[in-house]
Amino acid sequence: MTKINNILLTVILVSAVSYGQDEIRKLSNGFSSIPGDNRMHFSLVSYEIEDITIDGQTFKKPVVPFGGLKSEVGEPTLPTITTFYQVAPNKSYTINVNVTSSEWIDNIDILPHQTWDSESDEVNTLFKRNIELYTSDMKYPENQGEVSNTFVFRDLPVVKASITPFKYYPLSRRLEVITSADIELIEVEDVDPVQIPNRISRVFEPLYEALVVNYNRSTNDDDYQKPSILYILPSNSSNLMANLDILFDWRHRCGYVVNYVSTSTTGNSSSSIKNYISNAYSSWDDPPEYVALVGDANGSYSIPTYFESFSSYNGEGDHPYSQLVGNDVLPEVLIGRLSFSSTTELATIINKTVQYESNPYLSQNWFHSASMVGDASTSGISTIITSENIKELMEYHGYDDVRTVYNSPFPSQMVADLNAGLTFFNYRGYYGVSGFNSGNINSLSNGFKLPIATVITCGTGSFSSGTALSETFVRAGTPTQPKGAVASVGTATIGTHTMFNNAVDMGFYYGVFVDKMETAGAALARGKLNLYLNYPDNPNNYVTIFTHWNNLIGDPALQMWTDVPQSFTVNHENSISSGTNYIDVEVLDYFNEPVEGAYVTILKGNDVIFESDYTNIYGRVTLSVTSASSGGAYLTVLKRNFVPYQGQFQIIDQSVNVNSVEGAYSIDDDMNGSSSGNDNGVIDGGETIELTIPIYNYGTDDAEGVYCKLLGGDGFINYSIDSLYIGTLMSGMTGNEGQPFVFEIESGMLENENFPLRLLIKDMNGSSWQSQIQLSISGTRLFADKVYVHDDPVFGNDNLDPGETAEILIEISNIGSMIANNITGRLYSNYPGLEIIDDQGFWPLILQDNYSINTTDKFEVVAAEDIIPGTIVELFIDLESSNGAVQSTNIPIQIGIKEVDDPLGPDLYGYYAYDNGDIFYSNAPYFNWIEIDPLYNGSGTQLSLSDYGDNQDDVTTVNLPFTFKFYGVDYDQISVSSNGWVSMGSTSMKSFRNYHIPGPGGPSPMIAVFWDDLNTTTSGGRVYKWYDELNHQFVIQWSHLRTYDNNSLENFQLILKDSQHYFTPTGDGEILMQYADFNNTSTGNYGWGQVHGNYCTIGLEDQSETIGLEYTFNNTYAISAMPLEDSTAILFTTRGANILQRGDINQDGLLNIIDVLTLVDFVQSSNTGGLNPYLADVNADEIINFLDMISIVREIMGY
């Protein structure tokens, strides 16, 4: 890595992104994807060496976060770490591990792996050791990396890539610890492709983004499947169909492919039902994304459930129905249960569901109302903290009536809130639901103001025996007088635990409001994923257990309301003539503005017509009418938080009705007649086409004087013949079978460019008809696939490093059906730190479905010396082929390799974190403790925070002496917690359990200085504030507090700097964290009476809980984050993270006299007038005066 002494003053945020927040959140267990094909970086961010004593001999056992085990019995016990990586479905891979840094431990005896647990098995169990291996001079393991065969996660081909970050040499008793490595997956041979669904499920993409290190969304709508749902019915369902058809018809109108099957077909056992679901998943054109079990787990109408064997409770759960691939907890479908015991209850559930979605109760504004219930009397204060976290999340997203119930009497307050009308009802407490029971639900009068009820605590979801509370919520009421809830999540058994319940609960609502999960099934899956993310080691199988125990009662495809419903204005023809093969639809909102992304479906009969698509940015979509049969067709428009539009149009038989014959047109591109081409029957750029379009008289009377004109294709079609006279066309007859339209296609058209033409047909009586003719082009389609760096041939590392000049080679792939010849390319970048010396490249030939590299004419670039390593810059290439095809492509390139002595970030807003180990950066802080505790001669004022133990967590609001901008928002107050965090503004949350940031859990916005469960003490452990007026900074010190878990001493402080005196490009205040005594020891306890561990969390989170910069969580550090200890410091700042350049005061991208005059006016008047002081401080001395005027003049004059 090239070391630097000054930070780049001009850094672009839009086109350059370093490994910021994604280092932890998209990083899977230490892995991060880097630019290039099948490449990853691995960083061992923490490990421990445990002592294990057996028969008086002490062995060592390496332990890492997220670690598994590959050792066989008797071999050295070394952990492995695994991630998922998206790959080609028809390739097999080997793995290459290039160790980039390591350290050694001498004289160490690694524990041989045993088959028994030393704490529980009999003493006489034989100790096993592989003597041959332990007396060998060979290293163990032989291979550091392993890669699996290609397999499928829902619809994504992936491999599991594993690394063992340790090498043990038994004979010499030495252990090499691999702290970082570059990993490449190498294609070795073609294999039979794994079978995957043909198209992608939109519902599952957030799961992919969380777990698959290199996943990127598709930009092609054609890659996605239709929404699909499968209903599993009881064997005696014939008398249920009248009610079920109401639900099925509604789902189908909404665009779902709806299938249903009874257990008389699948078989009555859970395994046979799962086999049917698995077959549907693997073989259907539109595999089910949702599966709804219609029936109770027992009784007259039953669908069996599963019972887990990981706990002594053997709790029920439907989650195994969704686990169709592999042995993990991740679902391949989203599951729910419509539980009922009578036909009336089923009718009630269906009417609730359909009315809730299609015709919501609009007489009162209850769509911004919710109720958060937290009973701390048994389960602890975290139940209230969880509810407060969800409340703040809702309020950030527009809720203005979030009610809270934290004290007795609970049942009466809960009933009152539910009767008032809520979109969400959330309970966190303990077994018995604080006295709230089925009787309270059945006494409700909330009508159609139906919430989603999440009651995630003991016994609320034990639906296999008796009627669970979650079932009562959904069954309550009658079809015409509903009450209760439209869907409910409950938890099975009486053995649940608070920390895991909290994680599922917060994850559910994070999914709803942040990840924009639209359905109840998707939100619950997100809740379970949150459990997985926060407890990745699956302690005592609790992740498996609580994933199994939490179940949805209700339709998993239920579209949830999270805002006041808006109304559509939908414009379309009320009738079309039979034979018309399209209908245009325009969707507008209440203000007549176009609605993009509305899902429009037309449906006629038994799928005689069934077409769906999304509106474009203009609110328009054209759908194919695939049948000429007359009659009515439904037209339905959906979008989140819009009342569905339910319209119709008629297909009318007319006495005279002429239109094209669907799909019967022919293309002639030979060298005969008027055509000129390659005679392949496909439209290629540069060809002259004879296009014959037969027309048909669908009417009962003859059409006279028929005339046709072909319209469209402006800009790339030149017509020779665009009009034809047909004459008389008799009823039931086809015409124009031998008269072609003739046109020339412009050269350089790209593969699959669609150009819909319209055929206008008229007769002598003035009647007119139109058809859409959908044509596509055969051509080239080029894109940049890989980038290669040729740097110094002796000392180079095939990576573009800061300060380095290198040749750039781009691999261009052609996915078109035509050969691309003589391609020239111009390389450019918007990133100011990358200079393009030679911007011209050349590729002589690229065959179809092949690639080429510009080896004969390479690009050349220079990377500025002061670029922060790890910065990813987008390269853009304009390509032109000899046939005139012009297209642009882009590809990222990484500059430098981020290491521990580089800054962390930026996040998506622009914050960096510099620690005192970043010694080569001028922004790096140094530890300079400001003691403010009066017991140690400080001048601080004690805050009234008392936290002496379990459930005594505290928070207080403090006025700031200056306005502090944080993530672009100004604040005059902060809330200080006894648990080591600060929230901007005022909050009553007291969060003591720490989580990943950004994400659900804790208040937002947040500054996590040392977020952990901490205690004040009577002997000096207190929290203080002090305004350092001389240095314009405000200090909060957590002085000599203790961790709840291990009673470790913590002494740390937060320093907020006044942005009027410490300038940043964005105007946000700088944040300094200092640690005098740092003991990160909260490991937790996951036996009975669990204690939340995860060590501490340090970092920033914005007000939306979606943007942040995490320095450490669970004792896992980002690649460029120095592990903390006593006397360390971190500075969070936006310096170095913005495109703005010092001196460009008016921010027009130029340094000129206007900037000088603006600066003179400021210096003379001290009136900023919106001036950014960072830009005005040209010489960076944090004082704006005449010296800055001199500096800017020197810059302009170039001396």
Short mmCIF file of N, CA and C in Angstrom, two decimals, residues 1023-1157:
data_model
loop_
_atom_site.label_atom_id
_atom_site.label_comp_id
_atom_site.label_asym_id
_atom_site.label_seq_id
_atom_site.Cartn_x
_atom_site.Cartn_y
_atom_site.Cartn_z
N VAL A 1023 -21.88 9.32 34.77
CA VAL A 1023 -21.80 9.94 33.45
C VAL A 1023 -21.82 11.45 33.63
N TYR A 1024 -20.92 12.15 32.90
CA TYR A 1024 -20.75 13.59 33.07
C TYR A 1024 -20.82 14.30 31.71
N LYS A 1025 -21.13 15.60 31.77
CA LYS A 1025 -21.08 16.46 30.59
C LYS A 1025 -20.23 17.68 30.90
N TRP A 1026 -19.65 18.27 29.85
CA TRP A 1026 -18.86 19.51 30.03
C TRP A 1026 -18.71 20.20 28.69
N TYR A 1027 -18.93 21.52 28.70
CA TYR A 1027 -18.74 22.30 27.48
C TYR A 1027 -17.38 22.97 27.54
N ASP A 1028 -16.51 22.56 26.64
CA ASP A 1028 -15.18 23.15 26.51
C ASP A 1028 -15.32 24.37 25.59
N GLU A 1029 -15.72 25.48 26.19
CA GLU A 1029 -16.04 26.67 25.40
C GLU A 1029 -14.82 27.19 24.65
N LEU A 1030 -13.65 27.06 25.26
CA LEU A 1030 -12.44 27.57 24.63
C LEU A 1030 -12.15 26.84 23.33
N ASN A 1031 -12.38 25.52 23.33
CA ASN A 1031 -12.07 24.70 22.14
C ASN A 1031 -13.31 24.32 21.33
N HIS A 1032 -14.46 24.88 21.71
CA HIS A 1032 -15.69 24.71 20.94
C HIS A 1032 -16.07 23.24 20.78
N GLN A 1033 -16.09 22.53 21.89
CA GLN A 1033 -16.46 21.12 21.83
C GLN A 1033 -17.21 20.73 23.10
N PHE A 1034 -18.09 19.76 22.96
CA PHE A 1034 -18.96 19.31 24.05
C PHE A 1034 -18.60 17.86 24.36
N VAL A 1035 -18.36 17.58 25.66
CA VAL A 1035 -17.83 16.29 26.07
C VAL A 1035 -18.85 15.55 26.94
N ILE A 1036 -19.07 14.28 26.62
CA ILE A 1036 -19.81 13.36 27.48
C ILE A 1036 -18.84 12.26 27.90
N GLN A 1037 -18.73 12.01 29.19
CA GLN A 1037 -17.82 10.97 29.67
C GLN A 1037 -18.58 9.94 30.48
N TRP A 1038 -18.43 8.66 30.07
CA TRP A 1038 -18.91 7.54 30.87
C TRP A 1038 -17.72 7.11 31.73
N SER A 1039 -17.73 7.55 32.96
CA SER A 1039 -16.55 7.42 33.81
C SER A 1039 -16.65 6.21 34.73
N HIS A 1040 -15.77 5.25 34.50
CA HIS A 1040 -15.60 4.09 35.38
C HIS A 1040 -16.90 3.32 35.59
N LEU A 1041 -17.62 3.09 34.47
CA LEU A 1041 -18.78 2.21 34.51
C LEU A 1041 -18.32 0.76 34.43
N ARG A 1042 -19.26 -0.15 34.66
CA ARG A 1042 -18.95 -1.58 34.63
C ARG A 1042 -19.90 -2.29 33.67
N THR A 1043 -19.39 -3.32 32.97
CA THR A 1043 -20.26 -4.12 32.12
C THR A 1043 -21.11 -5.02 32.99
N TYR A 1044 -22.36 -5.22 32.58
CA TYR A 1044 -23.25 -6.10 33.32
C TYR A 1044 -22.78 -7.55 33.24
N ASP A 1045 -22.24 -7.95 32.07
CA ASP A 1045 -21.92 -9.36 31.85
C ASP A 1045 -20.71 -9.79 32.67
N ASN A 1046 -19.60 -9.06 32.61
CA ASN A 1046 -18.38 -9.52 33.25
C ASN A 1046 -17.80 -8.54 34.26
N ASN A 1047 -18.56 -7.48 34.57
CA ASN A 1047 -18.14 -6.49 35.56
C ASN A 1047 -16.80 -5.86 35.19
N SER A 1048 -16.59 -5.66 33.90
CA SER A 1048 -15.33 -5.07 33.43
C SER A 1048 -15.40 -3.55 33.48
N LEU A 1049 -14.28 -2.93 33.76
CA LEU A 1049 -14.20 -1.47 33.87
C LEU A 1049 -14.19 -0.84 32.48
N GLU A 1050 -15.00 0.21 32.31
CA GLU A 1050 -15.03 0.97 31.07
C GLU A 1050 -14.97 2.46 31.40
N ASN A 1051 -14.09 3.17 30.70
CA ASN A 1051 -13.94 4.61 30.89
C ASN A 1051 -13.72 5.23 29.51
N PHE A 1052 -14.73 5.91 29.00
CA PHE A 1052 -14.65 6.40 27.62
C PHE A 1052 -15.44 7.70 27.51
N GLN A 1053 -15.23 8.41 26.40
CA GLN A 1053 -15.88 9.71 26.24
C GLN A 1053 -16.21 9.99 24.77
N LEU A 1054 -17.21 10.84 24.62
CA LEU A 1054 -17.65 11.33 23.31
C LEU A 1054 -17.41 12.83 23.26
N ILE A 1055 -16.81 13.31 22.17
CA ILE A 1055 -16.55 14.74 22.01
C ILE A 1055 -17.20 15.19 20.71
N LEU A 1056 -18.20 16.08 20.82
CA LEU A 1056 -18.86 16.66 19.66
C LEU A 1056 -18.23 18.01 19.38
N LYS A 1057 -17.81 18.21 18.12
CA LYS A 1057 -17.10 19.43 17.76
C LYS A 1057 -18.03 20.38 17.00
N ASP A 1058 -17.98 21.64 17.34
CA ASP A 1058 -18.81 22.67 16.73
C ASP A 1058 -18.36 22.87 15.27
N SER A 1059 -19.28 22.62 14.32
CA SER A 1059 -18.92 22.69 12.91
C SER A 1059 -18.65 24.11 12.43
N GLN A 1060 -18.98 25.11 13.25
CA GLN A 1060 -18.63 26.48 12.90
C GLN A 1060 -17.15 26.76 13.11
N HIS A 1061 -16.48 25.83 13.81
CA HIS A 1061 -15.05 26.00 14.08
C HIS A 1061 -14.22 24.81 13.59
N TYR A 1062 -14.88 23.68 13.34
CA TYR A 1062 -14.22 22.51 12.78
C TYR A 1062 -14.96 22.19 11.48
N PHE A 1063 -14.39 22.60 10.37
CA PHE A 1063 -15.11 22.60 9.11
C PHE A 1063 -15.10 21.22 8.45
N THR A 1064 -16.21 20.88 7.83
CA THR A 1064 -16.31 19.67 7.03
C THR A 1064 -17.00 19.99 5.71
N PRO A 1065 -16.82 19.18 4.69
CA PRO A 1065 -17.44 19.47 3.40
C PRO A 1065 -18.96 19.55 3.45
N THR A 1066 -19.57 18.77 4.32
CA THR A 1066 -21.03 18.70 4.37
C THR A 1066 -21.63 19.59 5.45
N GLY A 1067 -20.80 20.16 6.30
CA GLY A 1067 -21.30 20.93 7.43
C GLY A 1067 -21.70 20.11 8.62
N ASP A 1068 -21.53 18.79 8.54
CA ASP A 1068 -21.83 17.93 9.69
C ASP A 1068 -20.72 18.04 10.73
N GLY A 1069 -21.11 17.97 11.98
CA GLY A 1069 -20.13 18.06 13.05
C GLY A 1069 -19.25 16.83 13.14
N GLU A 1070 -18.02 17.03 13.59
CA GLU A 1070 -17.12 15.90 13.77
C GLU A 1070 -17.34 15.27 15.14
N ILE A 1071 -17.06 13.96 15.20
CA ILE A 1071 -17.34 13.16 16.39
C ILE A 1071 -16.07 12.43 16.77
N LEU A 1072 -15.57 12.70 17.96
CA LEU A 1072 -14.37 12.03 18.46
C LEU A 1072 -14.76 11.12 19.62
N MET A 1073 -14.34 9.86 19.54
CA MET A 1073 -14.54 8.90 20.63
C MET A 1073 -13.18 8.54 21.19
N GLN A 1074 -13.05 8.56 22.53
CA GLN A 1074 -11.79 8.21 23.18
C GLN A 1074 -12.04 7.17 24.27
N TYR A 1075 -11.08 6.25 24.39
CA TYR A 1075 -11.21 5.12 25.31
C TYR A 1075 -9.99 5.07 26.21
N ALA A 1076 -10.17 5.47 27.48
CA ALA A 1076 -9.08 5.38 28.45
C ALA A 1076 -8.94 3.96 28.97
N ASP A 1077 -10.09 3.33 29.28
CA ASP A 1077 -10.10 1.93 29.71
C ASP A 1077 -11.10 1.19 28.82
N PHE A 1078 -10.60 0.26 28.02
CA PHE A 1078 -11.42 -0.44 27.05
C PHE A 1078 -11.34 -1.93 27.32
N ASN A 1079 -12.46 -2.53 27.72
CA ASN A 1079 -12.52 -3.96 28.00
C ASN A 1079 -13.76 -4.52 27.34
N ASN A 1080 -13.57 -5.10 26.19
CA ASN A 1080 -14.69 -5.61 25.36
C ASN A 1080 -14.91 -7.08 25.72
N THR A 1081 -15.68 -7.32 26.77
CA THR A 1081 -15.72 -8.66 27.36
C THR A 1081 -17.10 -9.29 27.44
N SER A 1082 -18.13 -8.64 26.90
CA SER A 1082 -19.50 -9.16 27.07
C SER A 1082 -19.75 -10.30 26.10
N THR A 1083 -19.35 -11.50 26.50
CA THR A 1083 -19.50 -12.67 25.63
C THR A 1083 -20.90 -13.24 25.67
N GLY A 1084 -21.64 -13.00 26.77
CA GLY A 1084 -23.00 -13.51 26.88
C GLY A 1084 -23.05 -14.91 27.43
N ASN A 1085 -24.25 -15.35 27.70
CA ASN A 1085 -24.50 -16.69 28.23
C ASN A 1085 -25.78 -17.18 27.60
N TYR A 1086 -25.71 -18.29 26.87
CA TYR A 1086 -26.87 -18.76 26.13
C TYR A 1086 -27.40 -20.08 26.68
N GLY A 1087 -27.08 -20.36 27.93
CA GLY A 1087 -27.74 -21.47 28.60
C GLY A 1087 -29.05 -20.97 29.17
N TRP A 1088 -29.53 -21.61 30.22
CA TRP A 1088 -30.76 -21.15 30.85
C TRP A 1088 -30.51 -19.81 31.54
N GLY A 1089 -31.45 -18.89 31.42
CA GLY A 1089 -31.28 -17.55 31.96
C GLY A 1089 -30.27 -16.77 31.15
N GLN A 1090 -30.55 -16.62 29.86
CA GLN A 1090 -29.58 -16.08 28.92
C GLN A 1090 -29.19 -14.64 29.26
N VAL A 1091 -27.93 -14.34 28.96
CA VAL A 1091 -27.41 -12.97 29.02
C VAL A 1091 -26.94 -12.61 27.63
N HIS A 1092 -27.48 -11.53 27.09
CA HIS A 1092 -27.10 -11.07 25.76
C HIS A 1092 -25.62 -10.73 25.73
N GLY A 1093 -24.92 -11.22 24.72
CA GLY A 1093 -23.49 -10.96 24.60
C GLY A 1093 -23.20 -9.97 23.49
N ASN A 1094 -22.58 -10.46 22.39
CA ASN A 1094 -22.26 -9.64 21.22
C ASN A 1094 -21.28 -8.52 21.54
N TYR A 1095 -20.56 -8.64 22.66
CA TYR A 1095 -19.55 -7.64 23.04
C TYR A 1095 -20.17 -6.24 22.97
N CYS A 1096 -19.51 -5.26 22.33
CA CYS A 1096 -20.09 -3.93 22.22
C CYS A 1096 -20.27 -3.56 20.75
N THR A 1097 -21.06 -2.53 20.51
CA THR A 1097 -21.21 -1.95 19.17
C THR A 1097 -20.68 -0.53 19.20
N ILE A 1098 -19.87 -0.18 18.19
CA ILE A 1098 -19.33 1.18 18.06
C ILE A 1098 -19.57 1.64 16.62
N GLY A 1099 -20.13 2.84 16.47
CA GLY A 1099 -20.36 3.37 15.13
C GLY A 1099 -21.47 4.39 15.10
N LEU A 1100 -21.94 4.69 13.90
CA LEU A 1100 -22.97 5.70 13.66
C LEU A 1100 -24.14 5.09 12.91
N GLU A 1101 -25.33 5.67 13.11
CA GLU A 1101 -26.53 5.26 12.40
C GLU A 1101 -27.41 6.48 12.17
N ASP A 1102 -27.96 6.60 10.95
CA ASP A 1102 -28.78 7.78 10.64
C ASP A 1102 -30.20 7.59 11.15
N GLN A 1103 -31.04 8.60 10.88
CA GLN A 1103 -32.38 8.62 11.42
C GLN A 1103 -33.29 7.56 10.79
N SER A 1104 -32.91 7.01 9.63
CA SER A 1104 -33.76 6.02 8.96
C SER A 1104 -33.39 4.59 9.32
N GLU A 1105 -32.31 4.39 10.07
CA GLU A 1105 -31.78 3.06 10.40
C GLU A 1105 -31.30 2.30 9.16
N THR A 1106 -31.05 3.00 8.05
CA THR A 1106 -30.61 2.33 6.83
C THR A 1106 -29.20 2.71 6.42
N ILE A 1107 -28.68 3.81 6.93
CA ILE A 1107 -27.33 4.26 6.59
C ILE A 1107 -26.53 4.37 7.88
N GLY A 1108 -25.32 3.91 7.85
CA GLY A 1108 -24.49 3.99 9.03
C GLY A 1108 -23.10 3.48 8.76
N LEU A 1109 -22.24 3.60 9.76
CA LEU A 1109 -20.86 3.16 9.67
C LEU A 1109 -20.53 2.39 10.94
N GLU A 1110 -20.39 1.08 10.81
CA GLU A 1110 -20.15 0.22 11.96
C GLU A 1110 -18.67 -0.06 12.09
N TYR A 1111 -18.08 0.35 13.21
CA TYR A 1111 -16.65 0.13 13.46
C TYR A 1111 -16.42 -1.27 14.02
N THR A 1112 -17.27 -1.67 14.95
CA THR A 1112 -17.16 -3.03 15.48
C THR A 1112 -18.50 -3.46 16.04
N PHE A 1113 -18.76 -4.75 15.96
CA PHE A 1113 -19.91 -5.41 16.58
C PHE A 1113 -19.49 -6.85 16.85
N ASN A 1114 -19.85 -7.34 18.04
CA ASN A 1114 -19.58 -8.73 18.40
C ASN A 1114 -18.09 -9.05 18.31
N ASN A 1115 -17.26 -8.06 18.68
CA ASN A 1115 -15.80 -8.20 18.67
C ASN A 1115 -15.27 -8.52 17.27
N THR A 1116 -16.04 -8.13 16.25
CA THR A 1116 -15.63 -8.28 14.85
C THR A 1116 -15.42 -6.88 14.28
N TYR A 1117 -14.24 -6.65 13.73
CA TYR A 1117 -13.88 -5.33 13.23
C TYR A 1117 -13.86 -5.34 11.71
N ALA A 1118 -14.19 -4.18 11.14
CA ALA A 1118 -14.04 -4.02 9.70
C ALA A 1118 -12.56 -4.13 9.33
N ILE A 1119 -12.30 -4.39 8.04
CA ILE A 1119 -10.92 -4.60 7.58
C ILE A 1119 -10.02 -3.44 8.01
N SER A 1120 -10.52 -2.22 7.86
CA SER A 1120 -9.68 -1.06 8.11
C SER A 1120 -9.91 -0.46 9.50
N ALA A 1121 -10.54 -1.21 10.38
CA ALA A 1121 -10.77 -0.74 11.74
C ALA A 1121 -9.75 -1.39 12.68
N MET A 1122 -8.96 -0.59 13.33
CA MET A 1122 -7.96 -1.09 14.27
C MET A 1122 -8.66 -1.63 15.51
N PRO A 1123 -8.35 -2.86 15.95
CA PRO A 1123 -8.91 -3.35 17.21
C PRO A 1123 -8.56 -2.39 18.35
N LEU A 1124 -9.56 -2.06 19.15
CA LEU A 1124 -9.39 -1.05 20.19
C LEU A 1124 -8.82 -1.65 21.46
N GLU A 1125 -8.16 -0.79 22.22
CA GLU A 1125 -7.62 -1.14 23.52
C GLU A 1125 -7.57 0.14 24.34
N ASP A 1126 -6.92 0.09 25.49
CA ASP A 1126 -6.77 1.30 26.31
C ASP A 1126 -6.03 2.37 25.52
N SER A 1127 -6.44 3.64 25.74
CA SER A 1127 -5.77 4.81 25.16
C SER A 1127 -5.84 4.81 23.63
N THR A 1128 -7.03 4.61 23.11
CA THR A 1128 -7.25 4.67 21.66
C THR A 1128 -8.36 5.68 21.37
N ALA A 1129 -8.43 6.08 20.09
CA ALA A 1129 -9.38 7.11 19.70
C ALA A 1129 -9.87 6.87 18.28
N ILE A 1130 -11.10 7.33 17.99
CA ILE A 1130 -11.70 7.26 16.65
C ILE A 1130 -12.33 8.61 16.33
N LEU A 1131 -12.05 9.13 15.14
CA LEU A 1131 -12.68 10.36 14.66
C LEU A 1131 -13.61 10.02 13.51
N PHE A 1132 -14.90 10.38 13.66
CA PHE A 1132 -15.87 10.24 12.58
C PHE A 1132 -16.08 11.61 11.94
N THR A 1133 -15.88 11.68 10.63
CA THR A 1133 -15.95 12.96 9.93
C THR A 1133 -16.33 12.71 8.47
N THR A 1134 -16.84 13.74 7.83
CA THR A 1134 -17.10 13.65 6.38
C THR A 1134 -15.95 14.25 5.59
N ARG A 1135 -14.87 14.65 6.25
CA ARG A 1135 -13.72 15.16 5.50
C ARG A 1135 -13.11 14.04 4.65
N GLY A 1136 -12.87 14.39 3.40
CA GLY A 1136 -12.34 13.43 2.46
C GLY A 1136 -13.41 12.61 1.78
N ALA A 1137 -14.68 12.99 1.94
CA ALA A 1137 -15.76 12.16 1.41
C ALA A 1137 -16.70 12.91 0.50
N ASN A 1138 -16.26 14.02 -0.09
CA ASN A 1138 -17.20 14.78 -0.90
C ASN A 1138 -16.52 15.33 -2.13
N ILE A 1139 -17.30 15.58 -3.15
CA ILE A 1139 -16.77 16.09 -4.41
C ILE A 1139 -16.30 17.54 -4.30
N LEU A 1140 -16.77 18.24 -3.28
CA LEU A 1140 -16.49 19.67 -3.19
C LEU A 1140 -15.00 19.94 -3.01
N GLN A 1141 -14.51 21.00 -3.64
CA GLN A 1141 -13.09 21.36 -3.60
C GLN A 1141 -12.92 22.67 -2.85
N ARG A 1142 -11.93 22.72 -1.97
CA ARG A 1142 -11.65 23.96 -1.25
C ARG A 1142 -11.40 25.09 -2.26
N GLY A 1143 -12.00 26.22 -2.00
CA GLY A 1143 -11.87 27.37 -2.87
C GLY A 1143 -13.04 27.54 -3.83
N ASP A 1144 -13.71 26.44 -4.15
CA ASP A 1144 -14.88 26.54 -5.05
C ASP A 1144 -16.09 26.92 -4.21
N ILE A 1145 -16.13 28.18 -3.80
CA ILE A 1145 -17.07 28.61 -2.78
C ILE A 1145 -18.51 28.59 -3.28
N ASN A 1146 -18.70 28.92 -4.56
CA ASN A 1146 -20.06 28.88 -5.10
C ASN A 1146 -20.44 27.52 -5.67
N GLN A 1147 -19.54 26.55 -5.54
CA GLN A 1147 -19.81 25.16 -5.88
C GLN A 1147 -20.27 24.98 -7.33
N ASP A 1148 -19.60 25.69 -8.24
CA ASP A 1148 -19.92 25.55 -9.66
C ASP A 1148 -18.89 24.72 -10.39
N GLY A 1149 -17.94 24.11 -9.66
CA GLY A 1149 -16.92 23.28 -10.27
C GLY A 1149 -15.76 24.05 -10.84
N LEU A 1150 -15.72 25.39 -10.64
CA LEU A 1150 -14.65 26.21 -11.19
C LEU A 1150 -14.04 27.07 -10.09
N LEU A 1151 -12.74 27.34 -10.20
CA LEU A 1151 -12.08 28.32 -9.35
C LEU A 1151 -11.88 29.58 -10.19
N ASN A 1152 -12.55 30.68 -9.81
CA ASN A 1152 -12.42 31.91 -10.59
C ASN A 1152 -12.69 33.13 -9.72
N ILE A 1153 -12.80 34.29 -10.34
CA ILE A 1153 -12.92 35.55 -9.63
C ILE A 1153 -14.19 35.61 -8.79
N ILE A 1154 -15.23 34.90 -9.21
CA ILE A 1154 -16.47 34.91 -8.44
C ILE A 1154 -16.23 34.34 -7.05
N ASP A 1155 -15.43 33.29 -6.97
CA ASP A 1155 -15.12 32.70 -5.67
C ASP A 1155 -14.32 33.69 -4.81
N VAL A 1156 -13.41 34.44 -5.44
CA VAL A 1156 -12.61 35.43 -4.70
C VAL A 1156 -13.52 36.51 -4.13
N LEU A 1157 -14.44 37.03 -4.95
CA LEU A 1157 -15.32 38.11 -4.49
C LEU A 1157 -16.24 37.63 -3.37
#
